XYZ file of C-alpha atoms in Angstrom:
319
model
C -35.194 161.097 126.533
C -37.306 164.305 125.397
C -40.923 164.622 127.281
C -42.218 163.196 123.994
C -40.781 159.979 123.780
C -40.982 159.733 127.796
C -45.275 160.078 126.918
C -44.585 157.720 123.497
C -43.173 155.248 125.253
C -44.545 154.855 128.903
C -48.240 155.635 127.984
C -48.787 154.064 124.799
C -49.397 157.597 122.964
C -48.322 158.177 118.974
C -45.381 160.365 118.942
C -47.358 163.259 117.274
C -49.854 163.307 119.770
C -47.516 163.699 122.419
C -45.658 166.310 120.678
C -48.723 168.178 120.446
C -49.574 167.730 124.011
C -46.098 169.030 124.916
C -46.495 171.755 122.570
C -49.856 172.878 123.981
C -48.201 172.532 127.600
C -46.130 176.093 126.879
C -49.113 178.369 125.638
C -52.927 179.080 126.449
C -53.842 177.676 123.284
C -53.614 177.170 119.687
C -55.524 176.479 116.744
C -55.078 173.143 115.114
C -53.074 174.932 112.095
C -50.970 175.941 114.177
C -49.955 172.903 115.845
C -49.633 171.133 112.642
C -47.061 173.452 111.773
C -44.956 173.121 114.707
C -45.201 169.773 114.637
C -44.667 168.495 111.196
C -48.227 167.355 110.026
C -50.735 168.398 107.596
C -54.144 169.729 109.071
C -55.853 166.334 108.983
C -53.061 164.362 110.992
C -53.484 167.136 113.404
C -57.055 167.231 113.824
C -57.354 163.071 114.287
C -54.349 163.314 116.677
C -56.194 165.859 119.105
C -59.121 163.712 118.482
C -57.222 161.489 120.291
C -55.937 163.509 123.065
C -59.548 165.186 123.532
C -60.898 161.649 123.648
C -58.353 160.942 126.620
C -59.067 163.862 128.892
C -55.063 165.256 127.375
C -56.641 168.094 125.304
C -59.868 170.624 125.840
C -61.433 172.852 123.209
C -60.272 176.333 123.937
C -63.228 178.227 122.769
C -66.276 177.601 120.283
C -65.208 177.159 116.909
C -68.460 179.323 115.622
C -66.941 182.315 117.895
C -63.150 182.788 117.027
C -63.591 181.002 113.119
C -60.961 178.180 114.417
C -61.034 175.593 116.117
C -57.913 176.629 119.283
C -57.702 173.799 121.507
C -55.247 174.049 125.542
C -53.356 170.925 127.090
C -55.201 169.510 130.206
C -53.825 169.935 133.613
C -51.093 167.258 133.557
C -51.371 166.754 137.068
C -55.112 165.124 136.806
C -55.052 164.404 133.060
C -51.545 162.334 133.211
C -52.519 160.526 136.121
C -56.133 159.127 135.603
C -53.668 158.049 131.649
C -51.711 156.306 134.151
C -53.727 154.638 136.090
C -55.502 153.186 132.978
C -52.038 151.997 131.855
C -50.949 150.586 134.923
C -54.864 148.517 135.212
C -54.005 147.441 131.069
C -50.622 146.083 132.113
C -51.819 144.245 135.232
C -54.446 142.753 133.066
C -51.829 141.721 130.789
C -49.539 139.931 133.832
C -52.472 138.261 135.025
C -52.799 136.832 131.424
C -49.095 135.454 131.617
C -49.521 132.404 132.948
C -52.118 131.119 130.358
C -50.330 132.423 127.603
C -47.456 130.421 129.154
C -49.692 127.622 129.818
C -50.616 127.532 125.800
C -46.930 128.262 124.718
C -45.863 124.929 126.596
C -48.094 123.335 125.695
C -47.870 124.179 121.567
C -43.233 123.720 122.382
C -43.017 120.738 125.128
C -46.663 119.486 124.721
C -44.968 115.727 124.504
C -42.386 116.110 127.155
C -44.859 117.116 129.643
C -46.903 114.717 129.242
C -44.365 112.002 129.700
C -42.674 113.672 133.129
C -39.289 114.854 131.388
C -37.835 117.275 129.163
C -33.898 117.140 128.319
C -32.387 121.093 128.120
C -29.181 121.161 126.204
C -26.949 124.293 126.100
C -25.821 126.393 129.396
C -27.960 129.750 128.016
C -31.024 126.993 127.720
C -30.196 125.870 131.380
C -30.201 128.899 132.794
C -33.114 130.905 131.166
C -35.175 127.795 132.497
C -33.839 127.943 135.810
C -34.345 131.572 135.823
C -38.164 130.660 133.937
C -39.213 128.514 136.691
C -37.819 131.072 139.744
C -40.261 133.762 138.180
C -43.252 131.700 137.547
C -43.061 130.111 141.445
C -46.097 131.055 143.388
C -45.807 129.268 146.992
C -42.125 127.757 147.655
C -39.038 127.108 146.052
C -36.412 124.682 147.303
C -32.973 124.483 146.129
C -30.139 121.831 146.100
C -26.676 123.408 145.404
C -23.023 121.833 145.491
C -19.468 123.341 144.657
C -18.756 124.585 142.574
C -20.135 127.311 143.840
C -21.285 131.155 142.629
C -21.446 134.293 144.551
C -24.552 136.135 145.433
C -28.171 136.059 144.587
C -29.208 136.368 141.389
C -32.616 138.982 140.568
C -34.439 136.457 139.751
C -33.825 134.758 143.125
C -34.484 138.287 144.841
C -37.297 138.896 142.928
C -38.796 135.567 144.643
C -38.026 136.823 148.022
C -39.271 140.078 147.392
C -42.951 138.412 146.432
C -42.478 136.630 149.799
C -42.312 133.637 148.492
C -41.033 130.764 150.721
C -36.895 130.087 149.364
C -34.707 127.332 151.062
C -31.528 126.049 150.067
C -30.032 122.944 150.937
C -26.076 123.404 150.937
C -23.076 121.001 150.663
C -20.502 122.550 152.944
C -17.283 121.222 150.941
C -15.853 123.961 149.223
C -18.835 126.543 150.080
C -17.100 130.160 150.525
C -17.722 131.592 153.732
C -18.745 134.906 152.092
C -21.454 133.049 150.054
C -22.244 131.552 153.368
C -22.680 135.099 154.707
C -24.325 136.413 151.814
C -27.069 133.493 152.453
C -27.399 134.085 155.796
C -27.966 137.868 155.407
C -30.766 137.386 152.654
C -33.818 138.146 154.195
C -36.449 135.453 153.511
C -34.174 132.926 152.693
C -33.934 129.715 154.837
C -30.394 127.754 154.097
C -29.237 124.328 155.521
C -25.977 122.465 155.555
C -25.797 118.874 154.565
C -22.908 116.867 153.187
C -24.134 115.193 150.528
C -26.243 117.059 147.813
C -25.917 114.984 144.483
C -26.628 117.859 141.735
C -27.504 121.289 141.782
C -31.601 121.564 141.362
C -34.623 123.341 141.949
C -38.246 122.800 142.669
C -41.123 125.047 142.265
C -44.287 124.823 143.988
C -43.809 120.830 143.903
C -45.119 121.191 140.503
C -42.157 121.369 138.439
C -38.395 121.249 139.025
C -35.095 121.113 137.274
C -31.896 118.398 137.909
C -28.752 119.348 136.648
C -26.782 116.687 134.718
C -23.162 117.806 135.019
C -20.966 119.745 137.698
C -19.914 122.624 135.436
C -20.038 126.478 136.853
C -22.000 126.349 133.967
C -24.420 123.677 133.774
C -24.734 122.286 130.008
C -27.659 119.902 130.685
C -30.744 119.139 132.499
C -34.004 117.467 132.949
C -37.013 119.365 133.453
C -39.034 117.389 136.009
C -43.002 117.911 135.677
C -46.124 116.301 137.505
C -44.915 112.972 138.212
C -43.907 110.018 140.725
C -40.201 111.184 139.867
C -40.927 115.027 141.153
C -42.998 113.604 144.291
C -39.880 111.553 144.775
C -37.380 114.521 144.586
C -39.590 117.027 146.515
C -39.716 114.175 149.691
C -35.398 113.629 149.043
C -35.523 117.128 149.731
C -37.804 116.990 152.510
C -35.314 114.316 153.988
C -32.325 116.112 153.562
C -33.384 119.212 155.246
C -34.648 117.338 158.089
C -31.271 115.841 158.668
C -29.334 119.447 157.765
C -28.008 121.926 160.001
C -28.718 125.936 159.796
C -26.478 127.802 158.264
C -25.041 129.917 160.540
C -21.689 130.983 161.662
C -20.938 127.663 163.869
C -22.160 125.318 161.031
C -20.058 127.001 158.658
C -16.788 125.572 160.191
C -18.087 122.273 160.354
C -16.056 121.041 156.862
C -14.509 117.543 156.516
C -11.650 118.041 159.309
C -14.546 118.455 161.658
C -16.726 115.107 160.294
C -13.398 112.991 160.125
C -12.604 114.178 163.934
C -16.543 112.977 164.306
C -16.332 109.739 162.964
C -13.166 108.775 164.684
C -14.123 109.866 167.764
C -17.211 107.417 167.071
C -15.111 104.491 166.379
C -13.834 104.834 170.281
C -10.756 106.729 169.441
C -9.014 109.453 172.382
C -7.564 112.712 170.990
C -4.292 111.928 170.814
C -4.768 108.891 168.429
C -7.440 111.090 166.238
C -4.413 113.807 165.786
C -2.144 110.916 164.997
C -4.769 110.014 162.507
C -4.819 113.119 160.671
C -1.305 114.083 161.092
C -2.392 117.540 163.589
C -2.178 118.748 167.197
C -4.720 117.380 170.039
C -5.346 121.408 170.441
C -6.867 121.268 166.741
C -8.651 118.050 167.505
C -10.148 119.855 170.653
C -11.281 122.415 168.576
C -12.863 120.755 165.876
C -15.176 118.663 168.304
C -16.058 122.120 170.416
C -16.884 123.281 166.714
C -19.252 120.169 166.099
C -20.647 120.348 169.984
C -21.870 124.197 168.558
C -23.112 122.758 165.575
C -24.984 120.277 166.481
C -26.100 121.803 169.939
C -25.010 119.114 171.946
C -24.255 118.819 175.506
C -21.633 115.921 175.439
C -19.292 114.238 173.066
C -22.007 110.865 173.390
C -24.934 113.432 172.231
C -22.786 114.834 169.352
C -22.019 111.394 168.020
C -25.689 110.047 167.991
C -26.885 113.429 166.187
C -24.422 113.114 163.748
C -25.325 109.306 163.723
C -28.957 110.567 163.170
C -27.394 113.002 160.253
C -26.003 110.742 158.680
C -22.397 112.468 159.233
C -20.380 109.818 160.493
């Protein structure tokens, strides 16, 4: 990208003008003739275009027209010139973000005006699914929360980032069957983000500043459906279903991660009053894996004694 089109573009100028700024950047001045022969224009073009820049603080009468017979204008220091431009951009384009969510506001209310209003709005198509999902991670203020089941997808997306990155509170309620243990370590290593193990998530969803979420209808890598949840006793419901299931989950850490369904069936036999060797006889392996398994769940669940692990799973709802 020439200097031109870098000014065109990032500071709102016409092309011309910043082609005339440019131009004025490699000499101690010119008249306006001359610039609108370098440039391409006739003399009036020229003349409104350093208007333009003069009116800006970009261009600077070089002397008195009534002295020299024409009127030679010289490019502003870029250094101040550019940056006071900049600033004024950067206030014009915060003005603009701050504007967003009205704008967004009206636009919802002109496209889904009826489906608000009643609690629910269906999304058909995966593309749909997504940019909504993506919609409501950018517009979340406060918290989001986040139910997710196999199968799963590696890594954050930059939408998710983005969230974290505006310190905004992200947890994420896991199903461990299936879940990679390099998505596991990818969660774990996201800064900001809070995730919890619990073994039975019903559908992948999200909820936004307990104002709005979204409930997947299928278990596709690619969801093809889902309900758009807004204001309602339905989204006070799912926001405390979440509140219930992370209450009952376990961190997500490198103990919990080897807690999978060998290590709840050793659990829930060892609850019904069975000894090792009749648990491995149960699921066809060695009293050394059984062992294991129920030193893996004492980690997990930070108990002291095989009794303690059994009532917190009890309490969990594992077993």
């Amino acid at each position: 990208m020439t200097p031109e089109e870098s000014l065109a573009a990032g500071l709102g100028l016409a092309e011309p003008a910043a082609a005339i700024y440019v131009f004025l950047l490699d000499r101690e001045a010119a008249t306006s003739a001359e610039l609108a022969a370098a440039c391409g224009l006739d003399p009036d073009e020229a003349r409104g275009h350093l208007g333009w820049l003069r009116d800006h603080g970009l261009a600077l009468r070089a002397k008195a027209e009534s002295l020299t017979g024409a009127d030679e204008w010289a490019a502003a220091a870029p250094d101040h010139a550019l940056r006071d431009l900049v600033r004024r951009r950067e206030s014009s384009l915060f003005d603009v973000r701050g504007a967003l969510p009205a704008l967004q506001d009206r636009f919802h209310q002109a496209h889904h005006g009826m489906a608000s209003r009643q609690g629910l709005e269906h999304v058909h198509g995966w593309e749909n699914v997504g940019n909504r999902y993506h919609r409501i991670l950018r517009d979340a203020q406060q918290e989001i929360v986040l139910f997710d089941h196999a199968p799963y997808t590696p890594g954050a997306a930059p939408t998710e980032n983005s969230a974290l990155e505006r310190d905004v509170r992200f947890r994420v309620l896991c199903d461990p069957t299936d879940l990679p243990r390099q998505l596991a370590e990818e969660f774990a290593a996201l800064k900001g983000l809070e995730a919890r193990l619990h073994p039975d998530i019903p559908f992948r969803g999200v909820i936004a500043d307990r104002r709005i979420a979204l409930v997947t209808m299928d278990r596709e890598p690619q969801n093809r459906s889902a309900l758009v949840i807004h204001p309602s006793p339905l989204l006070d419901s799912l926001a405390l279903l979440f509140d219930a299931c992370w209450s009952r989950a376990i961190p997500l850490d490198s103990d919990a991660i080897t807690l999978e369904a060998q290590g709840r069936q050793v659990l829930a036999l060892l609850a019904a009053g069975l000894k090792d060797e009749a648990v491995a006889r149960q699921l066809d392996t060695t009293t050394r894996t059984v062992r294991r398994r129920v030193q893996e769940a004492l980690m997990a669940l930070n108990a002291k004694s095989r009794f303690h692990a059994g009532v917190e799973a009890s309490r969990r709802g594992w077993v």
